[in-house]
Coordinates of C-alpha atoms in Angstrom, one line a residue:
Chain A
M1 CA 68.9 93.6 101.2
L2 CA 71.5 94.9 98.9
K3 CA 70.3 97.1 96.1
V4 CA 72.7 98.2 93.4
R5 CA 71.4 101.0 91.2
N6 CA 72.9 102.4 88.0
L7 CA 76.4 101.7 89.1
K8 CA 79.0 103.2 86.8
T9 CA 82.7 102.5 87.4
Y10 CA 85.0 104.1 84.9
F11 CA 88.7 104.2 84.5
Y12 CA 90.1 107.3 82.8
T13 CA 93.2 106.1 81.0
Q14 CA 95.4 107.8 78.4
R15 CA 93.6 105.7 75.7
G16 CA 90.2 106.8 76.8
T17 CA 87.5 106.0 79.2
V18 CA 87.3 102.4 80.2
K19 CA 83.7 101.6 81.2
A20 CA 84.3 98.7 83.5
C21 CA 80.7 98.8 84.9
D22 CA 78.1 100.8 83.0
D23 CA 74.7 101.3 84.5
V24 CA 74.7 98.1 86.4
S25 CA 71.7 97.4 88.6
F26 CA 70.7 94.3 90.6
D27 CA 69.3 93.2 93.9
I28 CA 70.5 90.7 96.4
D29 CA 67.6 89.4 98.6
H30 CA 68.2 88.0 102.0
G31 CA 69.3 84.4 101.9
R32 CA 69.2 84.3 98.1
N33 CA 72.2 83.9 95.9
L34 CA 73.0 86.0 92.9
G35 CA 75.2 84.7 90.1
L36 CA 77.2 87.1 88.0
V37 CA 78.4 85.5 84.7
G38 CA 80.5 86.8 81.9
E39 CA 83.7 86.4 79.9
S40 CA 87.0 87.5 81.2
G41 CA 87.4 91.3 81.1
C42 CA 83.7 92.1 81.0
G43 CA 83.8 94.0 84.3
K44 CA 82.6 91.3 86.8
S45 CA 85.4 91.8 89.3
M46 CA 85.4 95.6 89.1
C47 CA 81.7 95.5 89.8
C48 CA 82.2 93.4 92.9
L49 CA 85.0 95.6 94.1
S50 CA 82.8 98.7 93.5
L51 CA 80.2 97.3 95.9
L52 CA 82.6 97.7 98.8
K53 CA 84.4 100.7 97.4
L54 CA 87.5 98.7 96.9
I55 CA 88.4 99.7 93.4
P56 CA 92.0 100.7 92.7
P57 CA 92.7 104.5 93.0
E58 CA 92.7 104.9 89.2
G59 CA 89.1 103.8 89.1
N60 CA 86.2 106.2 89.6
I61 CA 82.7 105.3 90.7
V62 CA 81.1 107.9 88.5
S63 CA 77.5 107.5 89.6
G64 CA 75.0 105.1 91.1
E65 CA 74.3 103.8 94.5
V66 CA 74.7 100.7 96.5
L67 CA 72.2 100.5 99.3
Y68 CA 72.8 98.0 102.0
K69 CA 69.7 97.8 104.2
G70 CA 68.8 101.2 102.9
R71 CA 72.1 102.8 103.7
D72 CA 74.2 104.1 100.8
I73 CA 77.7 102.6 100.9
F74 CA 79.2 105.2 98.7
S75 CA 78.3 108.0 101.0
M76 CA 80.0 106.3 104.0
D77 CA 83.3 107.4 105.3
N78 CA 86.3 105.1 105.8
K79 CA 85.4 104.2 109.3
E80 CA 81.9 103.2 108.5
L81 CA 83.1 101.3 105.4
R82 CA 85.5 99.3 107.5
K83 CA 82.6 98.3 109.8
I84 CA 80.8 96.9 106.7
R85 CA 83.7 95.2 105.1
G86 CA 84.4 91.8 106.4
N87 CA 81.7 92.2 108.9
K88 CA 78.4 92.7 107.1
I89 CA 79.6 92.1 103.6
S90 CA 82.7 90.1 103.0
M91 CA 84.6 89.0 100.0
I92 CA 86.7 86.1 98.8
F93 CA 89.0 86.3 95.8
Q94 CA 90.0 84.4 92.8
E95 CA 93.6 83.6 93.7
P96 CA 93.8 81.6 97.0
M97 CA 97.6 81.2 96.5
T98 CA 98.2 84.9 96.8
S99 CA 95.3 86.1 98.9
L100 CA 96.9 85.2 102.2
N101 CA 99.9 87.2 103.5
P102 CA 103.0 84.9 103.4
V103 CA 104.6 86.3 106.4
L104 CA 101.7 86.0 108.8
S105 CA 100.5 82.7 110.2
V106 CA 97.0 81.5 109.4
G107 CA 96.0 82.1 113.0
E108 CA 97.4 85.7 113.0
Q109 CA 95.4 86.5 109.9
M110 CA 92.2 84.9 111.1
T111 CA 92.2 86.4 114.6
E112 CA 93.0 89.8 113.1
A113 CA 89.9 89.6 110.9
V114 CA 87.8 88.6 114.0
L115 CA 89.3 91.1 116.3
A116 CA 88.8 93.9 113.8
H117 CA 85.0 93.6 114.2
K118 CA 84.2 91.8 117.4
D119 CA 84.7 93.0 120.9
I120 CA 86.3 89.9 122.2
N121 CA 89.8 89.0 123.5
Y122 CA 92.5 87.1 121.8
G123 CA 91.8 83.8 123.5
E124 CA 88.1 83.9 122.4
A125 CA 89.2 85.0 118.9
K126 CA 91.6 82.0 118.7
A127 CA 88.9 79.6 119.9
L128 CA 86.5 81.0 117.3
S129 CA 89.1 80.8 114.5
I130 CA 89.8 77.1 115.3
E131 CA 86.1 76.4 115.3
L132 CA 85.8 78.1 111.9
L133 CA 88.7 76.2 110.5
N134 CA 86.9 73.1 111.6
K135 CA 83.7 74.3 110.0
V136 CA 85.4 74.8 106.7
K137 CA 86.7 71.2 107.0
I138 CA 90.3 71.8 107.5
D139 CA 91.8 68.8 109.3
R140 CA 93.8 69.3 112.5
P141 CA 92.6 72.9 112.8
K142 CA 94.7 73.5 116.0
N143 CA 97.9 72.7 114.2
R144 CA 96.9 74.6 111.1
F145 CA 96.2 77.7 113.2
N146 CA 99.9 78.1 113.8
E147 CA 101.0 77.2 110.2
Y148 CA 101.9 79.6 107.5
P149 CA 100.2 79.9 104.1
H150 CA 103.0 78.1 102.3
N151 CA 102.2 75.0 104.3
L152 CA 98.7 74.9 102.8
S153 CA 97.5 73.8 99.4
G154 CA 95.4 76.1 97.2
G155 CA 92.1 74.5 98.2
M156 CA 93.0 74.8 101.8
R157 CA 94.0 78.4 101.5
Q158 CA 90.6 79.1 99.8
R159 CA 89.0 77.4 102.8
V160 CA 90.9 79.6 105.1
M161 CA 89.8 82.6 103.1
I162 CA 86.3 81.5 103.4
A163 CA 86.6 80.9 107.1
M164 CA 88.0 84.5 107.5
A165 CA 85.2 85.9 105.4
I166 CA 82.4 84.2 107.4
S167 CA 84.0 84.8 110.8
C168 CA 81.7 87.7 111.6
R169 CA 78.6 86.0 110.1
P170 CA 78.2 88.5 107.2
D171 CA 74.9 89.0 105.5
I172 CA 76.5 88.9 102.1
L173 CA 79.5 87.0 100.9
I174 CA 80.9 88.2 97.6
A175 CA 82.7 85.3 96.0
D176 CA 84.8 86.5 93.0
E177 CA 85.6 83.5 91.0
P178 CA 86.3 81.4 94.1
T179 CA 87.1 78.3 92.2
T180 CA 88.7 79.5 89.0
A181 CA 92.2 78.9 90.2
L182 CA 91.5 75.4 91.6
D183 CA 91.2 72.1 89.9
V184 CA 87.9 70.5 89.4
T185 CA 87.7 68.1 92.4
I186 CA 88.7 70.9 94.8
Q187 CA 86.3 73.2 93.0
A188 CA 83.4 70.8 93.8
G189 CA 84.4 70.7 97.5
I190 CA 84.5 74.5 97.8
L191 CA 81.1 74.9 96.1
E192 CA 79.6 72.3 98.4
L193 CA 81.1 74.2 101.4
L194 CA 79.7 77.5 100.2
D195 CA 76.3 75.9 99.7
E196 CA 76.4 74.5 103.2
L197 CA 77.5 77.7 104.8
Q198 CA 75.0 79.7 102.9
N199 CA 72.2 77.5 104.3
E200 CA 73.6 77.4 107.8
Y201 CA 74.3 81.1 108.2
N202 CA 71.3 82.1 106.0
M203 CA 73.5 84.6 104.2
S204 CA 73.4 85.7 100.5
V205 CA 76.2 84.8 98.2
L206 CA 77.1 86.9 95.2
I207 CA 78.9 84.3 93.1
V208 CA 80.9 85.5 90.2
S209 CA 82.1 83.1 87.6
H210 CA 82.6 82.6 83.9
D211 CA 81.5 79.0 84.5
F212 CA 77.7 78.3 84.1
G213 CA 78.3 75.1 86.0
V214 CA 79.3 77.0 89.1
I215 CA 76.5 79.4 88.7
A216 CA 73.9 76.7 88.3
R217 CA 75.1 75.0 91.4
L218 CA 74.5 78.0 93.7
A219 CA 72.6 80.9 92.2
D220 CA 68.9 81.7 92.6
R221 CA 69.1 84.6 90.2
V222 CA 71.6 85.2 87.5
A223 CA 72.9 88.4 85.9
V224 CA 74.8 88.0 82.6
M225 CA 77.4 90.7 82.0
Y226 CA 78.8 91.7 78.7
A227 CA 81.3 94.6 78.2
G228 CA 80.4 96.3 81.5
E229 CA 76.7 96.0 81.1
I230 CA 74.1 93.6 82.4
V231 CA 72.6 92.1 79.2
E232 CA 70.2 89.6 80.9
Y233 CA 68.9 89.3 84.4
A234 CA 66.6 86.6 85.4
A235 CA 65.8 83.8 87.8
A236 CA 68.3 81.0 87.4
E237 CA 65.9 78.4 86.2
D238 CA 64.2 80.7 83.8
L239 CA 67.5 81.8 82.4
F240 CA 68.8 78.3 81.8
K241 CA 65.5 77.1 80.2
N242 CA 64.7 80.2 78.3
P243 CA 67.7 82.3 77.5
L244 CA 66.7 85.4 75.5
H245 CA 69.8 87.4 74.8
P246 CA 71.9 86.1 72.0
Y247 CA 75.0 86.4 74.2
T248 CA 73.5 84.2 76.9
K249 CA 72.4 81.7 74.3
G250 CA 75.9 81.7 72.9
L251 CA 77.4 81.1 76.3
L252 CA 75.0 78.3 77.1
S253 CA 75.5 76.5 73.8
S254 CA 79.3 76.6 74.2
I255 CA 79.1 74.5 77.3
K256 CA 80.5 71.0 76.6
Q257 CA 77.8 68.4 76.6
I258 CA 79.0 64.9 77.1
D259 CA 76.0 63.2 75.6
K260 CA 76.3 64.9 72.3
R261 CA 79.5 63.4 71.1
D262 CA 79.7 64.1 67.4
K263 CA 78.6 67.6 67.6
R264 CA 81.3 70.2 67.3
L265 CA 81.5 72.5 70.3
S266 CA 79.9 75.7 69.3
T267 CA 81.8 78.9 70.2
L268 CA 81.1 82.6 70.2
K269 CA 83.0 84.3 67.4
G270 CA 85.3 87.1 68.1
A271 CA 86.4 88.5 71.5
V272 CA 84.9 90.9 74.0
C273 CA 85.2 94.4 72.7
E274 CA 87.7 96.5 74.4
L275 CA 86.1 98.5 77.2
D276 CA 87.8 101.7 76.1
N277 CA 86.7 101.3 72.5
L278 CA 83.0 100.3 72.6
P279 CA 81.0 100.0 69.4
K280 CA 78.2 102.3 68.7
G281 CA 74.8 100.8 69.4
C282 CA 74.5 97.4 71.1
R283 CA 77.8 96.3 72.5
F284 CA 77.3 92.7 71.4
S285 CA 76.3 93.6 67.9
P286 CA 79.8 93.0 66.3
R287 CA 79.6 89.3 67.5
C288 CA 75.9 88.8 67.1
D289 CA 74.5 86.6 64.3
L290 CA 71.2 88.4 64.5
A291 CA 72.6 91.9 64.4
S292 CA 70.8 94.3 62.0
S293 CA 71.5 97.9 61.3
E294 CA 69.1 98.8 64.0
C295 CA 71.3 97.1 66.5
R296 CA 74.4 99.0 65.3
E297 CA 72.6 102.3 65.8
A298 CA 70.5 102.2 68.9
L299 CA 71.7 101.5 72.5
P300 CA 69.1 99.0 73.8
G301 CA 67.8 99.4 77.3
L302 CA 67.1 96.7 79.8
K303 CA 63.5 95.5 79.1
E304 CA 61.4 93.3 81.3
I305 CA 60.1 90.6 78.9
S306 CA 58.3 88.4 81.5
P307 CA 58.0 89.1 85.2
G308 CA 61.5 89.2 86.6
H309 CA 63.2 88.5 83.3
F310 CA 65.2 91.4 81.9
V311 CA 66.9 91.5 78.6
R312 CA 69.0 94.2 76.8
C313 CA 68.3 93.3 73.2
V314 CA 66.2 95.0 70.5
K315 CA 65.4 91.6 69.0
S316 CA 63.8 90.1 72.1
G317 CA 60.3 90.5 73.2
Chain B
M1 CA 123.3 80.7 91.8
N2 CA 124.7 77.3 92.6
K3 CA 124.9 75.9 96.1
K4 CA 128.7 76.3 96.4
K5 CA 128.6 80.0 95.8
K6 CA 125.8 80.4 98.2
D7 CA 127.8 78.6 100.9
W8 CA 130.5 81.1 100.3
R9 CA 128.1 83.9 100.8
K10 CA 127.0 82.4 104.1
R11 CA 130.6 82.1 105.2
Y12 CA 131.3 85.7 104.3
A13 CA 128.2 86.8 106.3
F14 CA 129.5 84.7 109.2
V15 CA 132.9 86.3 109.1
G16 CA 131.5 89.8 109.0
L17 CA 129.0 89.1 111.7
S18 CA 131.7 87.5 113.9
V19 CA 134.0 90.5 113.6
I20 CA 131.1 92.8 114.4
I21 CA 130.1 90.8 117.5
A22 CA 133.8 90.7 118.6
M23 CA 134.0 94.5 118.3
F24 CA 130.8 94.9 120.3
A25 CA 132.0 92.5 122.9
A26 CA 135.3 94.3 123.2
A27 CA 133.5 97.6 123.6
I28 CA 131.1 96.3 126.2
F29 CA 133.7 94.5 128.2
A30 CA 136.4 97.2 127.9
D31 CA 136.6 97.5 131.7
F32 CA 137.7 93.8 132.0
I33 CA 139.9 93.8 128.9
T34 CA 142.3 96.6 129.9
A35 CA 143.4 97.8 133.3
Y36 CA 144.2 101.2 132.0
S37 CA 141.8 104.1 132.1
P38 CA 141.4 105.8 128.7
N39 CA 141.9 109.3 130.2
E40 CA 144.7 108.6 132.6
T41 CA 147.6 110.8 131.5
N42 CA 151.2 110.3 132.3
L43 CA 153.3 113.2 131.3
A44 CA 156.6 111.6 132.3
P45 CA 158.9 111.7 129.2
E46 CA 159.5 108.0 129.4
A47 CA 155.7 107.3 129.3
K48 CA 154.9 109.5 126.4
L49 CA 154.7 108.2 122.8
Q50 CA 155.8 104.8 123.6
P51 CA 155.7 102.2 120.8
P52 CA 153.6 99.1 121.4
S53 CA 155.1 96.9 124.1
R54 CA 153.9 94.2 126.5
E55 CA 152.8 96.9 128.9
H56 CA 151.0 99.1 126.4
L57 CA 149.7 96.8 123.7
L58 CA 149.3 99.5 121.1
G59 CA 151.7 102.0 122.6
T60 CA 150.9 105.4 124.3
D61 CA 150.0 108.8 122.9
D62 CA 151.4 112.3 123.4
L63 CA 149.8 112.5 126.9
G64 CA 151.0 109.1 127.9
R65 CA 147.6 107.5 127.6
D66 CA 147.2 103.9 126.7
V67 CA 146.1 103.7 123.0
F68 CA 144.5 100.3 123.4
A69 CA 142.4 101.5 126.3
R70 CA 141.4 104.6 124.4
M71 CA 140.4 102.5 121.4
L72 CA 138.3 100.1 123.4
Y73 CA 136.4 102.9 125.0
G74 CA 136.4 104.8 121.7
A75 CA 134.7 101.7 120.2
R76 CA 131.8 102.2 122.5
I77 CA 131.3 105.6 121.0
S78 CA 131.9 104.8 117.4
L79 CA 129.8 101.6 117.3
S80 CA 126.9 103.1 119.2
V81 CA 126.9 106.2 117.1
G82 CA 126.8 104.0 114.0
F83 CA 124.0 101.9 115.4
V84 CA 121.8 104.7 116.8
A85 CA 122.2 106.9 113.8
V86 CA 121.0 104.1 111.5
I87 CA 118.1 103.3 113.8
I88 CA 117.0 107.0 113.5
S89 CA 117.5 106.8 109.7
V90 CA 115.5 103.6 109.4
V91 CA 112.6 104.9 111.5
I92 CA 112.3 108.1 109.5
G93 CA 113.0 106.4 106.1
V94 CA 110.5 103.6 106.7
I95 CA 107.7 105.8 107.9
L96 CA 108.0 108.4 105.2
G97 CA 108.7 105.7 102.5
A98 CA 105.7 103.7 103.6
I99 CA 103.3 106.7 103.6
S100 CA 104.7 107.9 100.3
G101 CA 104.4 104.5 98.6
Y102 CA 101.0 103.5 100.2
Y103 CA 99.1 106.7 99.7
G104 CA 100.6 107.9 96.4
G105 CA 99.3 111.1 94.8
W106 CA 100.2 114.4 96.3
V107 CA 101.6 113.0 99.5
D108 CA 104.0 110.9 97.5
I109 CA 105.0 113.8 95.3
F110 CA 105.6 116.0 98.3
I111 CA 107.7 113.5 100.2
M112 CA 109.7 112.5 97.2
R113 CA 110.6 116.1 96.4
V114 CA 111.7 116.5 100.0
V115 CA 113.9 113.4 99.6
E116 CA 115.4 114.9 96.4
I117 CA 116.1 118.2 98.1
V118 CA 117.8 116.5 101.0
M119 CA 119.8 114.4 98.6
C120 CA 121.0 117.4 96.7
F121 CA 123.0 118.6 99.7
P122 CA 126.4 117.1 100.0
T123 CA 125.8 115.1 103.2
L124 CA 129.1 115.8 105.0
F125 CA 128.8 119.5 104.6
L126 CA 125.2 119.5 105.7
I127 CA 126.2 117.6 108.8
L128 CA 129.1 119.9 109.4
M129 CA 126.8 122.9 109.1
L130 CA 124.2 121.4 111.5
L131 CA 126.8 120.5 114.0
A132 CA 128.3 123.9 113.9
F133 CA 124.8 125.3 114.8
L134 CA 123.9 122.7 117.3
G135 CA 127.3 122.2 118.9
P136 CA 129.1 118.9 118.9
S137 CA 128.2 116.2 121.3
I138 CA 127.6 112.5 120.9
I139 CA 123.8 112.9 120.9
T140 CA 123.8 115.6 118.3
V141 CA 126.3 113.6 116.1
M142 CA 123.9 110.6 116.3
V143 CA 120.8 112.6 115.5
V144 CA 122.4 114.6 112.7
I145 CA 123.8 111.5 111.0
G146 CA 120.5 109.9 111.4
V147 CA 118.3 112.7 110.0
T148 CA 120.6 113.2 107.0
G149 CA 120.8 109.5 106.1
W150 CA 117.2 108.4 105.6
T151 CA 116.6 109.5 102.0
G152 CA 117.8 106.3 100.3
L153 CA 115.9 104.2 102.7
A154 CA 112.7 106.2 102.1
R155 CA 113.0 105.6 98.4
L156 CA 113.7 101.9 98.9
V157 CA 110.7 101.4 101.2
R158 CA 108.5 103.4 98.8
A159 CA 109.5 101.2 95.9
E160 CA 108.8 98.1 97.8
F161 CA 105.4 99.4 99.0
L162 CA 104.5 100.3 95.4
S163 CA 104.9 96.7 94.4
V164 CA 103.6 95.0 97.6
K165 CA 100.5 97.1 97.9
E166 CA 99.2 95.7 94.7
R167 CA 99.3 92.1 96.0
D168 CA 96.1 90.2 96.5
Y169 CA 96.5 89.7 100.2
V170 CA 96.6 93.5 100.7
Q171 CA 93.3 93.7 98.9
A172 CA 91.9 90.8 100.8
A173 CA 92.9 92.4 104.1
R174 CA 91.1 95.6 103.0
A175 CA 88.1 93.6 102.0
L176 CA 88.0 92.2 105.5
G177 CA 87.9 95.6 107.0
A178 CA 91.5 96.2 108.0
S179 CA 92.5 99.9 108.6
D180 CA 95.2 101.6 106.6
F181 CA 97.5 101.6 109.6
R182 CA 97.1 97.8 110.0
I183 CA 97.6 97.3 106.3
I184 CA 100.7 99.4 106.2
F185 CA 102.4 98.1 109.3
R186 CA 101.2 94.5 109.6
H187 CA 100.5 93.4 106.0
I188 CA 102.9 95.4 103.8
L189 CA 105.8 96.4 105.9
P190 CA 107.0 92.8 106.9
N191 CA 107.0 92.0 103.2
A192 CA 109.0 95.0 102.3
L193 CA 111.7 94.7 104.9
S194 CA 114.4 92.6 103.4
P195 CA 116.1 95.4 101.4
V196 CA 115.8 97.6 104.5
Y197 CA 117.9 95.1 106.5
V198 CA 120.6 95.2 103.8
S199 CA 120.5 98.9 103.5
A200 CA 120.6 99.4 107.3
V201 CA 123.6 97.1 107.8
L202 CA 125.5 98.9 105.1
G203 CA 124.3 102.2 106.6
V204 CA 125.9 101.3 110.0
G205 CA 129.3 101.1 108.3
G206 CA 128.7 104.4 106.5
A207 CA 127.6 106.1 109.8
I208 CA 130.7 104.9 111.6
L209 CA 132.8 106.4 108.8
I210 CA 131.0 109.7 109.0
E211 CA 131.4 109.8 112.8
S212 CA 135.1 109.1 112.4
A213 CA 135.4 111.9 109.9
L214 CA 133.5 114.3 112.1
S215 CA 135.6 113.5 115.1
F216 CA 138.7 113.7 113.0
L217 CA 137.7 117.2 112.0
G218 CA 137.0 118.1 115.7
L219 CA 133.2 118.4 115.3
G220 CA 132.3 115.0 116.5
V221 CA 133.1 113.5 119.8
Q222 CA 135.0 115.9 122.0
I223 CA 138.3 115.4 123.7
P224 CA 138.9 114.0 126.3
M225 CA 136.3 111.4 125.4
S226 CA 137.8 109.1 122.8
S227 CA 136.5 108.0 119.5
W228 CA 138.4 106.3 116.7
G229 CA 138.2 109.5 114.7
N230 CA 139.8 111.8 117.3
I231 CA 142.5 109.3 118.2
L232 CA 143.5 109.6 114.6
T233 CA 143.5 113.4 114.9
S234 CA 145.7 113.4 117.9
G235 CA 148.1 111.0 116.1
M236 CA 148.3 113.2 113.0
H237 CA 151.0 115.4 114.4
Y238 CA 153.2 112.5 115.2
I239 CA 152.7 110.5 112.0
E240 CA 156.4 110.4 111.3
S241 CA 157.5 109.4 114.8
A242 CA 154.7 107.5 116.3
W243 CA 153.0 105.4 113.5
W244 CA 150.9 103.3 116.0
L245 CA 148.8 106.3 116.9
M246 CA 147.3 106.5 113.4
L247 CA 147.6 102.9 112.2
F248 CA 145.5 101.1 114.8
P249 CA 142.4 103.4 114.9
G250 CA 142.6 103.5 111.1
L251 CA 142.7 99.7 111.0
A252 CA 139.8 99.5 113.5
I253 CA 137.6 101.8 111.3
L254 CA 138.6 99.9 108.2
I255 CA 137.9 96.4 109.6
T256 CA 134.6 97.4 111.2
V257 CA 133.3 99.2 108.1
L258 CA 134.5 96.3 105.9
S259 CA 132.7 93.8 108.1
Y260 CA 129.5 95.7 107.9
N261 CA 129.8 95.9 104.2
I262 CA 130.5 92.2 103.8
L263 CA 127.6 91.3 106.1
G264 CA 125.4 93.7 104.1
E265 CA 126.3 92.3 100.7
A266 CA 126.0 88.8 101.9
L267 CA 122.6 89.5 103.4
R268 CA 121.5 91.1 100.1
D269 CA 122.4 87.9 98.3
L270 CA 120.8 85.6 100.9
L271 CA 117.6 87.7 101.0
D272 CA 117.2 88.2 97.3
P273 CA 114.6 85.6 96.2
R274 CA 115.8 85.7 92.7
L275 CA 119.2 84.3 93.8
K276 CA 117.6 81.6 96.0
G277 CA 118.8 78.1 95.2
Y278 CA 116.7 75.5 93.4
G279 CA 114.4 73.2 95.3
Q280 CA 113.9 75.8 98.0
K281 CA 110.6 77.4 98.6

């Protein structure tokens, strides 16, 4: 349903070109969820924002295409884009505390989102909003409708954001780290809600996270991003059972396992390379234990190792 | 800031606001407050240039007109000029500042250069020149003060927009398909208004001063219509013999402008989130 092909989003800064997304390609199939994993600063958010052409003005979508039901989003004008945003493809953000406008009531913001896309009157929009608040399990939705964001907790605000995002029954919901700013119990509730809504509305969720736990909970397919590139792309089960890229392996092994008490938590050495100062050759090579001179020279391409399992590593396959 | 100091601020604001409301009330109900007409002359020698008395609270001028009545009716002009001129400035300043801050780039550069050019002119001389071309009348005075006073506001609004447009909720609104117009006026503007309130209130005081100066120079409100400024002018020739002719309109201008400034300053402190008391969200 959504095809992303060779997406390149660059930022031209005084220090050089920051390649936030470099040659990113993936598909989102109808009713299937895609997980996008990676460390902070690896370009996940910019990738999501690029899909709806929402990147800040300093950013440039250099090349690539995003096809939604065969239509190229990048060639749409603003008016067409607005009809897609929030309507066909909507998005929720990382920071529920700041994603709602403090001076507008919950109801004003929700009805606005509905009225922007649907041809209904205010009364119907209000009824729909209250129904949606109920659906995202906010208690006393009628009262909450008239309250302001500061009356709500972080988890509730994220629920309101979700309610707004699904108000037009989108085909795709982009969830950019929807639980990162929330504590663990709230996180579980939000994920459960997303799961339920995904089933009920039969939409696709693009779930972005640095947390494999979150990804495992929702995603059918997973793309692992490193330094602006997708380094591994596979079905979720396949990826967890049989990770091929050293980076994916490293990430998976650095998850805390409660049953292995005496083992020291393994970590990935070093930090993500700066996106404006990429190493020659494989971008992961400076941190990779397996790196050889070959890795430091050649830029590996994405290879299909087994059906549907892609890896960007010279050593694999 | 501790609570005590904040209470003082509130009290200041209250005093300023009360004086302003009283002035407006006096101007609106001028017909009921004084029995005299502002333009009723009495050229009998015993009625001219009379000092304040029970009959004429603030005395009479060189044409035997009641100064109190002239000041009450003059207040209508002075206060409304201040008010309307600031509304014009706010509308222009907010719209241009919003466009400039929101869109950035060439639009921003162009608007800000216009602002700088307008700011380079000494305002009073620019106004005098415009009035000389357009001919003095209340409407032109209001418009001219308004269209020369928006530059500071435009910069203020632009600065607020630059910071507010980066907030998450603006991006969230865009992601939900809101148009630029909606984002500017519904999502950003309400969050960018508190410095505008302060600046507008202070601006009213400034506009009243400019109007008085213009009327004093004879380019503002035209005789026989009264304004605080032209009452001052007519009193100028008698400053040695009839002190009341200059003192009272002068005081009225002083008190009004001072009240607006006090209110503006107090509003600034009350609206500035950095100065908000502890335990308040």
